[in-house]
Coordinates of N, CA, C and O in Angstrom, one line a residue:
Chain C
S1 N -6.3 22.7 -34.0 CA -5.0 22.4 -34.6 C -4.0 23.9 -34.4 O -3.3 24.0 -34.1
L2 N -5.1 24.7 -34.0 CA -4.3 25.9 -33.1 C -4.1 26.1 -31.9 O -4.4 25.3 -31.3
A3 N -3.0 27.4 -31.9 CA -2.9 26.9 -30.1 C -3.8 27.5 -29.5 O -4.3 28.3 -30.0
P4 N -3.5 27.5 -28.2 CA -4.9 27.9 -27.4 C -4.8 29.6 -27.1 O -3.7 29.7 -27.8
I5 N -5.4 30.2 -26.8 CA -5.2 31.8 -26.7 C -5.1 31.9 -25.7 O -5.6 32.0 -24.6
D6 N -4.0 33.0 -25.7 CA -3.6 33.4 -24.3 C -4.5 34.8 -24.1 O -4.7 35.4 -24.4
V7 N -4.9 34.4 -22.4 CA -5.7 35.5 -22.2 C -4.9 36.5 -20.8 O -4.4 35.8 -19.7
P8 N -4.1 37.2 -21.2 CA -2.9 38.2 -20.1 C -4.3 38.3 -18.7 O -5.3 38.7 -19.0
A9 N -3.7 38.8 -17.8 CA -4.1 38.9 -16.2 C -5.1 39.5 -15.9 O -6.3 40.0 -15.8
W10 N -4.9 40.6 -17.0 CA -5.6 42.5 -16.8 C -6.6 42.4 -17.8 O -7.3 43.1 -17.8
E11 N -6.8 41.3 -18.9 CA -8.2 41.3 -19.8 C -9.1 40.5 -19.4 O -9.5 39.8 -18.3
H12 N -10.8 40.6 -19.3 CA -11.7 40.3 -19.4 C -12.2 39.4 -20.1 O -12.5 39.2 -20.8
K13 N -11.5 38.3 -19.2 CA -11.5 36.5 -19.9 C -13.4 36.4 -20.4 O -14.3 36.6 -19.3
L14 N -13.6 35.9 -21.2 CA -14.9 35.0 -21.6 C -15.2 34.3 -21.2 O -14.3 33.2 -21.2
Q15 N -16.4 33.6 -21.3 CA -16.5 32.3 -20.5 C -16.1 31.2 -21.5 O -15.6 29.9 -21.1
Y16 N -16.5 31.7 -22.9 CA -15.8 30.8 -24.2 C -14.9 31.5 -24.9 O -14.7 32.5 -25.0
A17 N -14.0 31.0 -25.7 CA -13.6 31.4 -26.7 C -14.1 31.0 -28.2 O -14.8 29.9 -28.4
Y18 N -14.1 32.4 -28.9 CA -14.7 31.8 -29.9 C -13.7 32.4 -31.1 O -12.8 32.8 -31.3
C19 N -14.4 32.0 -32.5 CA -13.7 31.8 -33.7 C -14.8 32.9 -34.8 O -15.7 32.6 -34.8
L20 N -14.1 33.8 -35.4 CA -15.0 34.5 -35.9 C -14.8 34.3 -37.8 O -13.4 34.4 -38.3
W21 N -15.8 33.6 -38.3 CA -15.6 33.4 -39.7 C -16.2 34.3 -40.9 O -17.1 34.8 -40.4
F22 N -15.9 34.6 -41.8 CA -16.7 35.1 -42.8 C -16.7 34.5 -44.1 O -15.9 33.1 -44.2
S23 N -17.7 34.6 -45.0 CA -18.0 33.8 -46.2 C -18.6 34.2 -47.1 O -19.2 35.4 -46.9
R24 N -18.7 34.7 -48.5 CA -19.2 34.7 -49.5 C -19.1 34.3 -50.2 O -18.0 33.3 -51.2
R25 N -20.1 33.9 -51.2 CA -20.8 33.6 -52.6 C -21.1 34.5 -53.4 O -21.7 34.6 -53.1
S26 N -20.9 33.6 -54.7 CA -21.5 34.5 -55.6 C -23.1 34.0 -56.3 O -23.3 32.7 -55.8
P27 N -23.5 35.7 -56.0 CA -25.4 35.4 -55.8 C -25.5 34.1 -57.4 O -24.9 34.4 -58.8
G28 N -26.7 33.2 -57.0 CA -26.8 32.4 -58.0 C -26.2 31.1 -58.4 O -26.5 30.1 -58.8
K29 N -25.0 30.8 -57.6 CA -23.9 29.9 -57.7 C -24.5 28.8 -56.5 O -24.7 29.2 -55.5
Q30 N -25.3 27.4 -56.9 CA -25.5 26.7 -56.3 C -24.6 26.2 -55.0 O -23.5 25.8 -55.4
A31 N -24.9 26.1 -53.7 CA -23.7 26.5 -52.4 C -24.0 24.7 -52.5 O -24.8 24.5 -51.7
S32 N -22.5 24.1 -52.5 CA -22.4 22.4 -52.5 C -21.4 22.8 -51.1 O -20.9 23.7 -51.0
L33 N -21.5 21.3 -50.7 CA -21.4 21.4 -48.9 C -19.7 21.4 -49.8 O -19.1 22.4 -48.6
Q34 N -19.2 21.1 -50.2 CA -17.7 21.3 -50.9 C -17.2 22.7 -50.9 O -16.4 23.4 -50.2
N35 N -18.2 23.6 -51.6 CA -17.3 25.2 -52.2 C -18.0 25.9 -50.5 O -17.6 27.0 -50.5
Y36 N -19.0 25.1 -50.0 CA -19.4 26.1 -48.5 C -18.1 25.8 -47.6 O -17.8 27.0 -47.1
D37 N -17.5 24.8 -47.8 CA -16.5 24.8 -46.7 C -15.4 25.5 -46.9 O -14.5 26.0 -46.4
Q38 N -15.0 25.4 -48.5 CA -14.1 26.0 -48.9 C -14.4 27.8 -49.1 O -13.2 28.5 -49.1
N39 N -15.9 28.0 -49.0 CA -15.4 29.7 -49.1 C -15.6 30.0 -47.5 O -15.4 31.4 -47.0
L40 N -15.4 29.2 -46.6 CA -15.4 29.9 -45.2 C -13.9 30.3 -44.5 O -13.3 29.4 -44.9
K41 N -13.8 31.3 -44.4 CA -12.4 31.7 -43.9 C -12.1 32.4 -42.5 O -13.0 33.1 -41.9
L42 N -11.1 31.6 -42.0 CA -11.3 32.1 -40.4 C -10.4 33.7 -40.1 O -9.5 34.0 -40.7
I43 N -11.6 34.6 -39.7 CA -10.5 35.9 -39.4 C -10.2 35.8 -38.5 O -9.1 37.1 -38.4
G44 N -10.7 35.5 -37.1 CA -9.5 35.7 -36.5 C -10.7 35.0 -34.9 O -11.4 34.2 -35.1
R45 N -9.2 34.9 -33.8 CA -10.2 34.3 -32.4 C -9.9 35.0 -31.4 O -9.1 35.7 -31.6
F46 N -10.6 35.1 -30.3 CA -10.6 35.8 -29.1 C -11.2 35.0 -27.9 O -11.9 34.2 -28.0
A47 N -10.6 35.5 -26.7 CA -10.9 34.5 -25.8 C -11.2 35.7 -24.3 O -11.9 35.3 -23.3
S48 N -10.6 37.2 -24.5 CA -11.0 38.3 -23.8 C -12.2 39.3 -24.5 O -12.3 39.3 -25.8
V49 N -12.9 39.9 -23.4 CA -13.7 41.0 -23.3 C -12.9 42.1 -24.9 O -13.1 42.4 -25.6
E50 N -11.4 42.3 -24.5 CA -10.6 43.4 -25.1 C -10.2 42.9 -26.4 O -10.2 43.4 -27.4
Q51 N -9.9 41.3 -26.2 CA -9.6 40.7 -27.5 C -10.5 41.0 -28.4 O -10.2 40.8 -29.9
F52 N -12.1 40.3 -28.0 CA -12.8 41.2 -28.7 C -13.3 42.2 -29.3 O -13.5 42.4 -30.7
W53 N -13.0 43.0 -28.8 CA -13.5 44.6 -29.0 C -11.8 44.9 -30.5 O -12.0 45.4 -31.4
A54 N -11.0 44.5 -30.0 CA -9.9 44.7 -31.2 C -10.0 44.3 -32.1 O -9.6 44.7 -33.5
L55 N -10.5 42.8 -32.4 CA -10.7 42.5 -33.6 C -12.4 42.9 -34.2 O -12.3 43.2 -35.5
Y56 N -13.2 43.4 -33.6 CA -14.2 43.9 -33.7 C -13.9 45.2 -34.7 O -14.8 45.7 -35.4
S57 N -13.4 45.8 -33.8 CA -13.4 47.4 -34.1 C -12.9 47.5 -35.7 O -12.6 48.4 -36.4
H58 N -12.1 46.5 -36.4 CA -11.3 46.4 -37.7 C -12.5 45.9 -38.6 O -11.9 46.1 -39.7
L59 N -13.1 45.3 -38.2 CA -13.9 44.9 -39.4 C -15.4 45.5 -40.1 O -15.8 46.8 -38.9
V60 N -15.5 45.4 -40.9 CA -16.5 46.0 -41.5 C -17.4 45.5 -41.0 O -17.8 44.9 -40.6
R61 N -18.8 46.7 -41.0 CA -20.1 47.0 -40.5 C -21.2 45.7 -41.3 O -20.9 45.9 -42.6
P62 N -21.6 45.0 -40.5 CA -22.2 43.8 -41.7 C -23.3 44.3 -42.8 O -23.1 44.1 -43.5
S63 N -23.8 45.8 -42.5 CA -24.8 45.8 -43.6 C -24.0 46.8 -44.4 O -24.4 47.3 -45.6
D64 N -22.8 46.8 -44.6 CA -21.4 47.7 -45.2 C -21.2 46.5 -46.3 O -20.8 47.2 -47.2
L65 N -21.5 45.2 -45.9 CA -20.8 44.0 -46.8 C -21.9 44.0 -47.8 O -22.7 44.5 -48.3
Q66 N -20.8 43.5 -49.1 CA -21.8 43.0 -50.5 C -22.8 42.0 -49.9 O -22.7 41.3 -49.3
S67 N -24.1 41.6 -51.1 CA -24.7 40.7 -50.8 C -24.4 39.0 -50.6 O -23.3 39.3 -51.5
H68 N -24.8 38.5 -50.3 CA -24.2 37.0 -49.9 C -23.1 36.9 -49.4 O -21.9 36.1 -49.7
S69 N -23.0 38.0 -48.2 CA -21.7 37.9 -47.3 C -22.5 37.2 -46.2 O -23.4 37.6 -45.9
D70 N -21.8 36.5 -45.3 CA -22.0 35.6 -44.1 C -20.7 36.4 -42.8 O -19.5 35.8 -43.3
F71 N -21.1 36.9 -41.8 CA -20.3 36.8 -40.7 C -20.7 35.5 -39.6 O -21.9 35.2 -39.8
H72 N -20.0 34.8 -39.3 CA -19.8 33.3 -38.5 C -19.5 33.4 -37.2 O -17.8 32.9 -37.3
L73 N -20.1 33.4 -35.9 CA -19.6 33.7 -34.9 C -19.5 32.4 -34.0 O -21.2 32.5 -33.4
F74 N -18.6 31.5 -33.6 CA -19.3 30.4 -33.0 C -17.9 29.8 -32.1 O -17.1 30.5 -32.1
K75 N -18.4 28.9 -31.0 CA -17.4 28.8 -30.0 C -16.2 28.2 -30.7 O -16.5 27.1 -31.9
I76 N -15.1 28.2 -30.1 CA -13.9 27.7 -30.5 C -14.3 26.2 -30.9 O -14.7 25.6 -30.0
G77 N -14.1 25.4 -31.8 CA -14.4 23.7 -32.2 C -15.4 23.3 -33.0 O -15.5 22.8 -33.3
I78 N -16.4 24.9 -32.7 CA -17.6 24.4 -33.6 C -17.6 24.6 -35.2 O -17.3 26.2 -35.2
K79 N -17.5 23.9 -35.7 CA -17.4 24.6 -37.2 C -18.7 25.6 -37.5 O -19.6 24.5 -37.2
P80 N -18.7 26.4 -38.1 CA -20.2 27.0 -38.9 C -20.9 26.3 -39.5 O -21.2 26.8 -40.8
M81 N -21.1 24.8 -39.7 CA -21.6 23.7 -40.5 C -22.6 23.1 -39.9 O -22.3 22.8 -38.6
W82 N -23.8 22.8 -40.9 CA -24.5 22.0 -40.0 C -24.0 20.4 -39.4 O -24.5 19.5 -38.8
E83 N -22.9 19.8 -40.3 CA -22.3 18.8 -39.7 C -21.6 18.8 -39.4 O -21.3 17.5 -38.5
D84 N -21.0 19.7 -38.5 CA -20.4 19.7 -37.0 C -20.9 18.7 -36.2 O -21.9 19.0 -35.9
E85 N -20.1 17.8 -35.3 CA -20.4 17.3 -34.4 C -21.5 17.9 -33.6 O -23.1 17.4 -32.8
A86 N -21.0 19.0 -33.0 CA -22.5 19.9 -31.8 C -23.3 20.6 -32.6 O -24.3 21.0 -31.7
N87 N -23.4 20.4 -34.3 CA -24.6 21.0 -34.7 C -25.4 20.5 -35.1 O -26.6 20.5 -35.3
Q88 N -25.2 18.8 -35.3 CA -25.9 17.7 -36.0 C -27.4 17.6 -35.5 O -28.2 17.4 -36.0
R89 N -27.8 17.8 -33.9 CA -28.7 17.3 -33.5 C -29.2 19.0 -33.2 O -30.5 18.6 -32.3
G90 N -28.9 19.8 -33.6 CA -29.1 21.5 -33.3 C -30.3 22.1 -34.3 O -30.7 21.1 -35.4
G91 N -30.5 23.2 -34.4 CA -31.0 24.3 -34.9 C -31.2 25.5 -34.7 O -29.7 26.0 -33.9
K92 N -31.8 26.2 -35.3 CA -31.4 28.1 -35.5 C -32.2 28.4 -35.6 O -33.7 28.2 -35.8
L93 N -32.8 29.8 -34.7 CA -33.9 30.4 -34.3 C -33.1 32.1 -35.5 O -32.1 32.3 -35.5
I94 N -34.4 31.6 -36.2 CA -34.5 32.7 -37.3 C -35.0 34.1 -37.9 O -36.4 33.9 -37.4
L95 N -34.1 35.1 -37.5 CA -35.0 36.6 -37.8 C -34.6 37.3 -39.1 O -33.2 37.1 -39.1
R96 N -35.4 37.4 -39.6 CA -35.3 38.1 -41.3 C -35.9 39.8 -40.5 O -36.3 40.4 -40.1
L97 N -34.8 40.4 -41.3 CA -34.8 42.1 -41.1 C -34.8 42.5 -42.3 O -34.1 42.3 -43.7
R98 N -35.4 44.1 -42.3 CA -35.3 44.7 -43.2 C -34.1 45.3 -43.1 O -33.4 45.4 -42.6
K99 N -33.7 45.5 -44.8 CA -32.1 46.2 -45.1 C -32.1 47.1 -44.0 O -32.9 48.2 -43.8
G100 N -31.0 47.6 -43.3 CA -30.3 49.0 -42.7 C -30.4 48.2 -41.2 O -29.7 49.3 -40.7
L101 N -30.7 47.2 -40.6 CA -30.9 47.3 -39.3 C -30.0 45.7 -39.0 O -29.6 45.8 -37.2
A102 N -29.0 45.6 -39.9 CA -28.5 44.3 -39.3 C -27.4 44.5 -38.6 O -27.1 43.8 -37.5
S103 N -26.7 45.7 -38.7 CA -25.4 46.0 -37.7 C -25.6 46.1 -36.3 O -24.9 45.4 -35.6
R104 N -26.6 47.1 -36.1 CA -27.2 47.6 -34.7 C -27.8 45.6 -34.3 O -27.4 45.4 -32.9
C105 N -28.4 45.3 -34.8 CA -29.1 43.8 -34.3 C -27.8 43.0 -33.6 O -28.0 42.3 -33.0
W106 N -26.8 42.9 -34.7 CA -26.1 41.4 -34.6 C -24.7 41.7 -33.5 O -24.8 41.2 -32.9
E107 N -24.8 43.4 -33.3 CA -24.1 43.8 -32.3 C -24.3 43.8 -30.8 O -24.0 42.9 -29.9
N108 N -25.8 44.0 -31.0 CA -26.3 43.4 -29.7 C -26.6 41.8 -29.6 O -26.6 41.3 -28.4
L109 N -27.0 41.2 -30.4 CA -26.8 39.8 -30.3 C -25.6 39.2 -29.9 O -25.7 38.2 -28.9
V110 N -24.2 39.5 -30.6 CA -23.2 39.0 -30.2 C -22.6 39.5 -28.6 O -22.3 38.7 -28.5
L111 N -23.0 40.8 -28.5 CA -22.8 41.6 -27.1 C -23.5 40.2 -25.9 O -23.1 39.9 -25.1
A112 N -24.5 39.6 -26.4 CA -25.7 39.1 -25.3 C -24.9 37.7 -25.3 O -25.0 36.9 -24.1
M113 N -24.5 37.5 -26.2 CA -23.9 35.8 -26.4 C -22.2 35.6 -25.9 O -22.2 35.1 -25.2
L114 N -22.0 36.7 -25.8 CA -20.2 36.5 -25.0 C -20.7 37.3 -24.0 O -20.0 35.9 -23.6
G115 N -21.2 37.9 -23.5 CA -21.8 38.2 -21.9 C -22.5 37.1 -21.4 O -23.1 37.2 -20.2
E116 N -22.9 35.9 -21.8 CA -23.7 34.8 -21.4 C -25.1 35.2 -20.8 O -25.3 34.8 -20.0
Q117 N -25.9 35.4 -21.6 CA -26.8 36.2 -21.4 C -27.9 35.5 -21.6 O -29.0 35.6 -21.4
F118 N -27.6 34.4 -22.5 CA -28.8 33.2 -22.5 C -29.4 32.1 -21.4 O -30.5 32.1 -21.6
M119 N -28.1 32.1 -20.6 CA -28.2 31.6 -19.2 C -28.8 30.0 -20.1 O -30.1 29.2 -19.3
V120 N -28.5 29.3 -21.0 CA -28.6 28.1 -21.3 C -27.7 26.9 -21.2 O -27.3 26.3 -22.1
G121 N -26.4 27.6 -20.6 CA -25.4 26.2 -20.2 C -24.6 26.3 -21.6 O -24.4 27.2 -22.3
E122 N -24.2 25.1 -22.4 CA -23.3 24.7 -23.2 C -24.2 25.2 -24.6 O -23.3 24.4 -25.3
E123 N -25.5 25.4 -24.7 CA -26.5 24.9 -25.7 C -26.2 25.9 -27.0 O -26.5 25.7 -28.0
I124 N -25.6 26.8 -26.5 CA -25.2 27.8 -27.7 C -24.0 27.4 -28.5 O -22.9 27.3 -28.1
C125 N -24.1 27.0 -29.9 CA -23.2 27.2 -30.6 C -22.1 28.0 -31.1 O -21.3 28.4 -31.4
G126 N -23.3 29.0 -31.8 CA -22.9 30.1 -32.1 C -23.9 31.5 -33.2 O -25.3 30.7 -32.8
A127 N -23.6 32.4 -33.8 CA -24.4 33.2 -34.4 C -24.1 33.5 -35.5 O -22.8 33.1 -35.9
V128 N -25.1 33.8 -36.4 CA -24.7 34.0 -37.9 C -25.4 35.2 -38.5 O -26.6 35.8 -38.3
V129 N -24.7 36.2 -39.2 CA -25.6 37.1 -39.7 C -24.9 36.9 -41.5 O -24.1 36.9 -41.6
S130 N -26.2 36.8 -42.0 CA -26.2 36.8 -43.5 C -26.7 38.0 -44.1 O -28.4 38.6 -43.9
I131 N -26.0 38.4 -44.9 CA -26.6 40.1 -45.9 C -27.0 39.1 -47.2 O -25.8 38.5 -47.9
R132 N -28.1 39.7 -47.7 CA -29.1 39.2 -49.0 C -29.5 40.4 -49.4 O -29.3 41.7 -49.5
Y133 N -29.8 39.9 -50.9 CA -30.4 40.9 -51.8 C -31.2 41.9 -51.0 O -30.9 43.3 -51.0
Q134 N -32.3 41.6 -50.6 CA -33.6 42.0 -50.1 C -33.9 42.1 -48.8 O -34.6 43.3 -48.5
E135 N -33.0 41.5 -47.8 CA -33.1 41.3 -46.9 C -32.2 40.8 -45.9 O -31.2 40.5 -46.9
D136 N -32.2 41.0 -44.8 CA -30.5 40.2 -43.8 C -31.3 39.4 -42.7 O -32.3 39.5 -42.4
I137 N -30.6 38.4 -42.5 CA -31.1 37.6 -42.1 C -30.0 36.9 -40.5 O -29.1 36.8 -40.6
I138 N -30.5 37.3 -39.1 CA -29.7 37.0 -38.2 C -30.3 35.5 -37.5 O -31.3 35.4 -37.5
S139 N -28.9 34.7 -37.6 CA -29.5 33.5 -36.7 C -28.8 33.2 -35.5 O -27.4 33.6 -35.2
V140 N -29.5 32.3 -33.8 CA -28.7 31.7 -33.4 C -28.4 30.2 -33.4 O -29.6 29.8 -33.7
W141 N -27.7 29.6 -33.5 CA -27.5 28.1 -34.0 C -27.6 27.5 -32.3 O -26.5 27.8 -31.3
N142 N -27.9 26.6 -32.0 CA -28.0 25.8 -30.6 C -27.9 24.3 -30.7 O -28.2 23.7 -31.9
K143 N -27.3 23.6 -29.9 CA -26.9 21.9 -30.0 C -28.1 21.2 -29.9 O -28.1 20.4 -30.5
T144 N -29.1 21.4 -29.3 CA -30.5 20.3 -28.6 C -31.5 20.8 -29.5 O -32.4 21.2 -29.0
A145 N -31.6 20.5 -30.6 CA -33.3 21.2 -31.4 C -34.4 20.6 -30.6 O -35.7 21.3 -30.6
S146 N -34.4 19.3 -30.1 CA -35.3 18.7 -29.2 C -36.1 19.4 -28.1 O -37.0 18.9 -27.8
D147 N -34.9 20.2 -27.4 CA -34.7 20.7 -26.1 C -35.9 22.0 -26.4 O -35.2 23.2 -26.2
S148 N -37.5 21.5 -26.0 CA -38.1 22.6 -26.1 C -38.1 23.8 -24.9 O -38.3 25.1 -25.6
S149 N -37.6 24.0 -24.0 CA -37.3 24.7 -23.1 C -36.4 25.4 -23.3 O -36.0 26.6 -23.1
T150 N -35.3 25.1 -23.7 CA -33.6 25.5 -24.3 C -34.4 26.7 -25.0 O -33.9 27.7 -25.2
T151 N -34.8 25.9 -26.2 CA -35.0 27.0 -27.1 C -35.9 28.1 -27.0 O -35.6 29.6 -27.5
A152 N -36.9 27.8 -26.2 CA -38.0 28.9 -25.8 C -37.1 29.9 -25.0 O -37.6 30.8 -25.2
R153 N -36.2 29.5 -24.0 CA -35.5 30.2 -23.3 C -34.4 31.5 -24.5 O -34.0 32.9 -24.3
I154 N -34.1 30.7 -25.5 CA -33.3 31.6 -26.5 C -34.1 32.3 -26.9 O -33.8 33.8 -27.1
R155 N -35.1 32.2 -27.4 CA -36.4 33.1 -28.3 C -36.2 34.3 -27.2 O -36.2 35.3 -27.6
D156 N -37.0 34.1 -26.1 CA -36.9 35.3 -25.1 C -35.8 35.9 -25.0 O -36.1 37.1 -25.1
T157 N -34.6 35.5 -25.0 CA -33.6 36.1 -24.7 C -33.2 37.2 -25.7 O -32.7 38.1 -25.8
F158 N -33.3 36.3 -26.7 CA -33.0 37.2 -28.2 C -34.0 38.2 -28.3 O -33.8 39.3 -29.0
R159 N -35.1 38.0 -28.1 CA -36.1 39.2 -28.5 C -35.9 40.0 -27.6 O -36.0 41.4 -27.7
R160 N -35.6 39.9 -26.3 CA -35.2 40.9 -25.3 C -34.0 41.4 -26.0 O -33.8 43.0 -25.4
V161 N -32.6 41.0 -26.4 CA -31.7 41.7 -26.1 C -31.4 42.3 -27.6 O -31.0 43.4 -27.6
L162 N -32.5 42.2 -28.6 CA -31.9 43.2 -29.7 C -34.0 43.8 -29.7 O -34.2 44.8 -30.9
N163 N -34.0 44.0 -28.6 CA -36.1 44.8 -28.2 C -36.5 44.9 -29.4 O -37.2 45.6 -30.0
L164 N -37.2 43.4 -29.4 CA -37.6 43.3 -31.0 C -39.3 43.7 -30.7 O -39.6 43.3 -28.9
P165 N -40.2 44.5 -31.5 CA -41.6 44.2 -31.1 C -42.1 42.6 -30.6 O -41.8 41.7 -31.2
P166 N -43.4 42.7 -29.9 CA -43.7 41.3 -29.7 C -44.3 40.3 -30.6 O -44.2 39.8 -30.7
N167 N -44.5 41.3 -32.0 CA -45.2 40.4 -32.8 C -44.1 40.0 -33.8 O -44.4 39.2 -35.1
T168 N -42.6 40.7 -33.5 CA -42.0 39.6 -34.5 C -41.9 38.1 -34.6 O -41.8 37.9 -34.0
V169 N -41.9 37.7 -35.8 CA -42.1 36.3 -36.0 C -40.6 36.0 -36.1 O -39.5 36.2 -36.5
L170 N -40.0 35.0 -35.4 CA -39.0 33.9 -35.0 C -38.9 32.9 -35.4 O -39.5 32.2 -34.3
E171 N -38.6 32.6 -36.5 CA -38.9 30.9 -37.1 C -37.8 30.2 -36.5 O -36.3 30.6 -35.8
Y172 N -37.8 29.1 -35.9 CA -36.9 28.1 -35.8 C -37.0 26.8 -36.5 O -38.0 26.4 -37.1
K173 N -35.7 26.4 -37.1 CA -35.3 25.4 -38.1 C -34.3 24.2 -37.5 O -33.7 24.9 -37.3
T174 N -34.8 23.4 -37.9 CA -33.6 22.2 -36.9 C -32.6 22.2 -38.3 O -33.2 22.0 -39.4
H175 N -31.6 21.5 -38.2 CA -30.3 21.6 -39.2 C -31.0 20.7 -39.8 O -30.4 20.2 -41.0
N176 N -31.6 19.5 -39.0 CA -32.0 18.2 -40.1 C -32.5 18.3 -41.1 O -32.7 18.2 -42.4
D177 N -33.8 19.3 -40.8 CA -34.7 19.9 -42.1 C -33.8 20.4 -42.7 O -34.3 20.0 -44.1
S178 N -32.9 21.3 -42.8 CA -32.2 21.8 -43.6 C -31.1 20.6 -44.8 O -31.0 21.4 -45.5
L179 N -30.8 19.8 -43.9 CA -29.7 18.8 -44.1 C -30.7 18.5 -45.9 O -30.4 17.9 -47.1
K180 N -31.7 17.7 -45.4 CA -33.0 17.5 -46.8 C -33.1 18.5 -47.4 O -33.4 18.6 -47.9
Chain Y
G1 N -18.7 25.3 -12.2 CA -17.8 26.6 -11.5 C -18.8 27.7 -11.7 O -19.9 27.7 -13.0
T2 N -18.7 29.0 -11.2 CA -19.2 30.4 -12.1 C -19.2 30.7 -13.2 O -18.1 30.2 -13.8
R3 N -20.5 31.1 -13.9 CA -20.5 31.5 -15.5 C -19.6 33.2 -14.9 O -20.0 33.6 -14.3
I4 N -19.0 33.6 -16.6 CA -18.5 34.7 -16.4 C -19.9 35.7 -17.4 O -20.2 35.7 -18.4
V5 N -20.2 36.3 -16.7 CA -21.4 36.9 -17.0 C -21.1 38.3 -17.6 O -20.8 39.1 -16.4
Y6 N -21.2 39.2 -18.4 CA -21.0 40.6 -18.4 C -22.3 40.9 -19.2 O -22.9 40.6 -20.4
E7 N -23.1 42.2 -18.4 CA -24.0 42.9 -19.0 C -23.2 43.7 -20.5 O -22.2 44.1 -20.0
R8 N -24.4 44.2 -21.0 CA -24.4 45.2 -22.5 C -23.2 46.4 -22.2 O -22.0 46.6 -22.7
A9 N -23.6 46.9 -21.1 CA -23.0 48.4 -20.8 C -21.8 48.0 -20.5 O -20.8 49.1 -20.8
F10 N -21.5 47.2 -19.5 CA -20.2 46.7 -19.4 C -19.3 46.6 -20.4 O -18.4 46.9 -20.4
L11 N -19.7 45.8 -21.4 CA -18.6 45.1 -22.4 C -18.9 46.3 -23.4 O -17.7 46.4 -24.0
M12 N -19.8 47.2 -23.2 CA -19.8 48.4 -23.9 C -18.5 49.6 -23.4 O -17.7 50.6 -24.6
Q13 N -18.2 49.6 -22.4 CA -17.3 50.5 -21.8 C -16.4 50.0 -21.8 O -14.7 50.7 -22.1
L14 N -15.5 48.8 -22.2 CA -14.3 48.0 -22.3 C -13.9 48.2 -23.8 O -13.1 48.3 -24.2
R15 N -14.9 48.6 -24.7 CA -14.9 48.9 -26.3 C -13.6 50.1 -26.4 O -13.2 50.2 -27.4
N16 N -13.4 51.3 -25.3 CA -12.2 52.2 -25.6 C -11.2 51.8 -24.9 O -10.4 52.6 -24.7
S17 N -10.8 50.2 -24.3 CA -9.6 50.3 -23.5 C -8.8 50.0 -24.5 O -8.8 50.3 -25.5
P18 N -7.5 50.7 -24.0 CA -6.2 50.8 -24.9 C -6.0 49.5 -25.8 O -6.2 49.7 -26.9
I19 N -6.1 48.2 -25.2 CA -6.0 47.2 -26.4 C -6.6 46.8 -27.3 O -6.6 46.2 -28.2
A20 N -8.6 47.2 -26.5 CA -9.2 47.2 -27.3 C -9.5 48.0 -29.0 O -10.5 47.8 -30.1
R21 N -8.5 48.8 -28.8 CA -8.7 49.5 -29.8 C -8.0 49.6 -31.1 O -6.9 48.7 -30.9

């Protein structure tokens, strides 16, 4: 329902336009679908590299956020919820991080996503960084959980752009399983 | 059509462009 994003000729256009969302919930409170939706706040939108940096440079780094906060960076038109049409048949690749690493890993992931480094066509929906009490979680969401060659490619790129040691565990979870 | 691909180093360079600040 929002107007298209204008990209002046001198800016570097991205392959996709994105929305950045923020959410925070009170620890201990059960997250129902309704309050998850209500807690999602749209921070901004961008369609060029310059517009991304203008927004990003004003934000608190993920590691400095309070516990139970999330940044959600999704392609425009895709809401960061399992129920969204683009996510329904999808899943997410999950990396659990010890405290203190989230900001750097998140930035590397975001730059790879915006720069189209995953090379999986339309498959990427977005990415989430979740700040929790004892650990932080970074995930990449894709459209088709059943497409194993794509999920393998996402996993390889994820490992490479975050410089993860080869023994790092990367869990894949379908949204369908999460909904149950 | 062609996809718009950017390497990390190039994106980092644009971090300091006037509009991005």
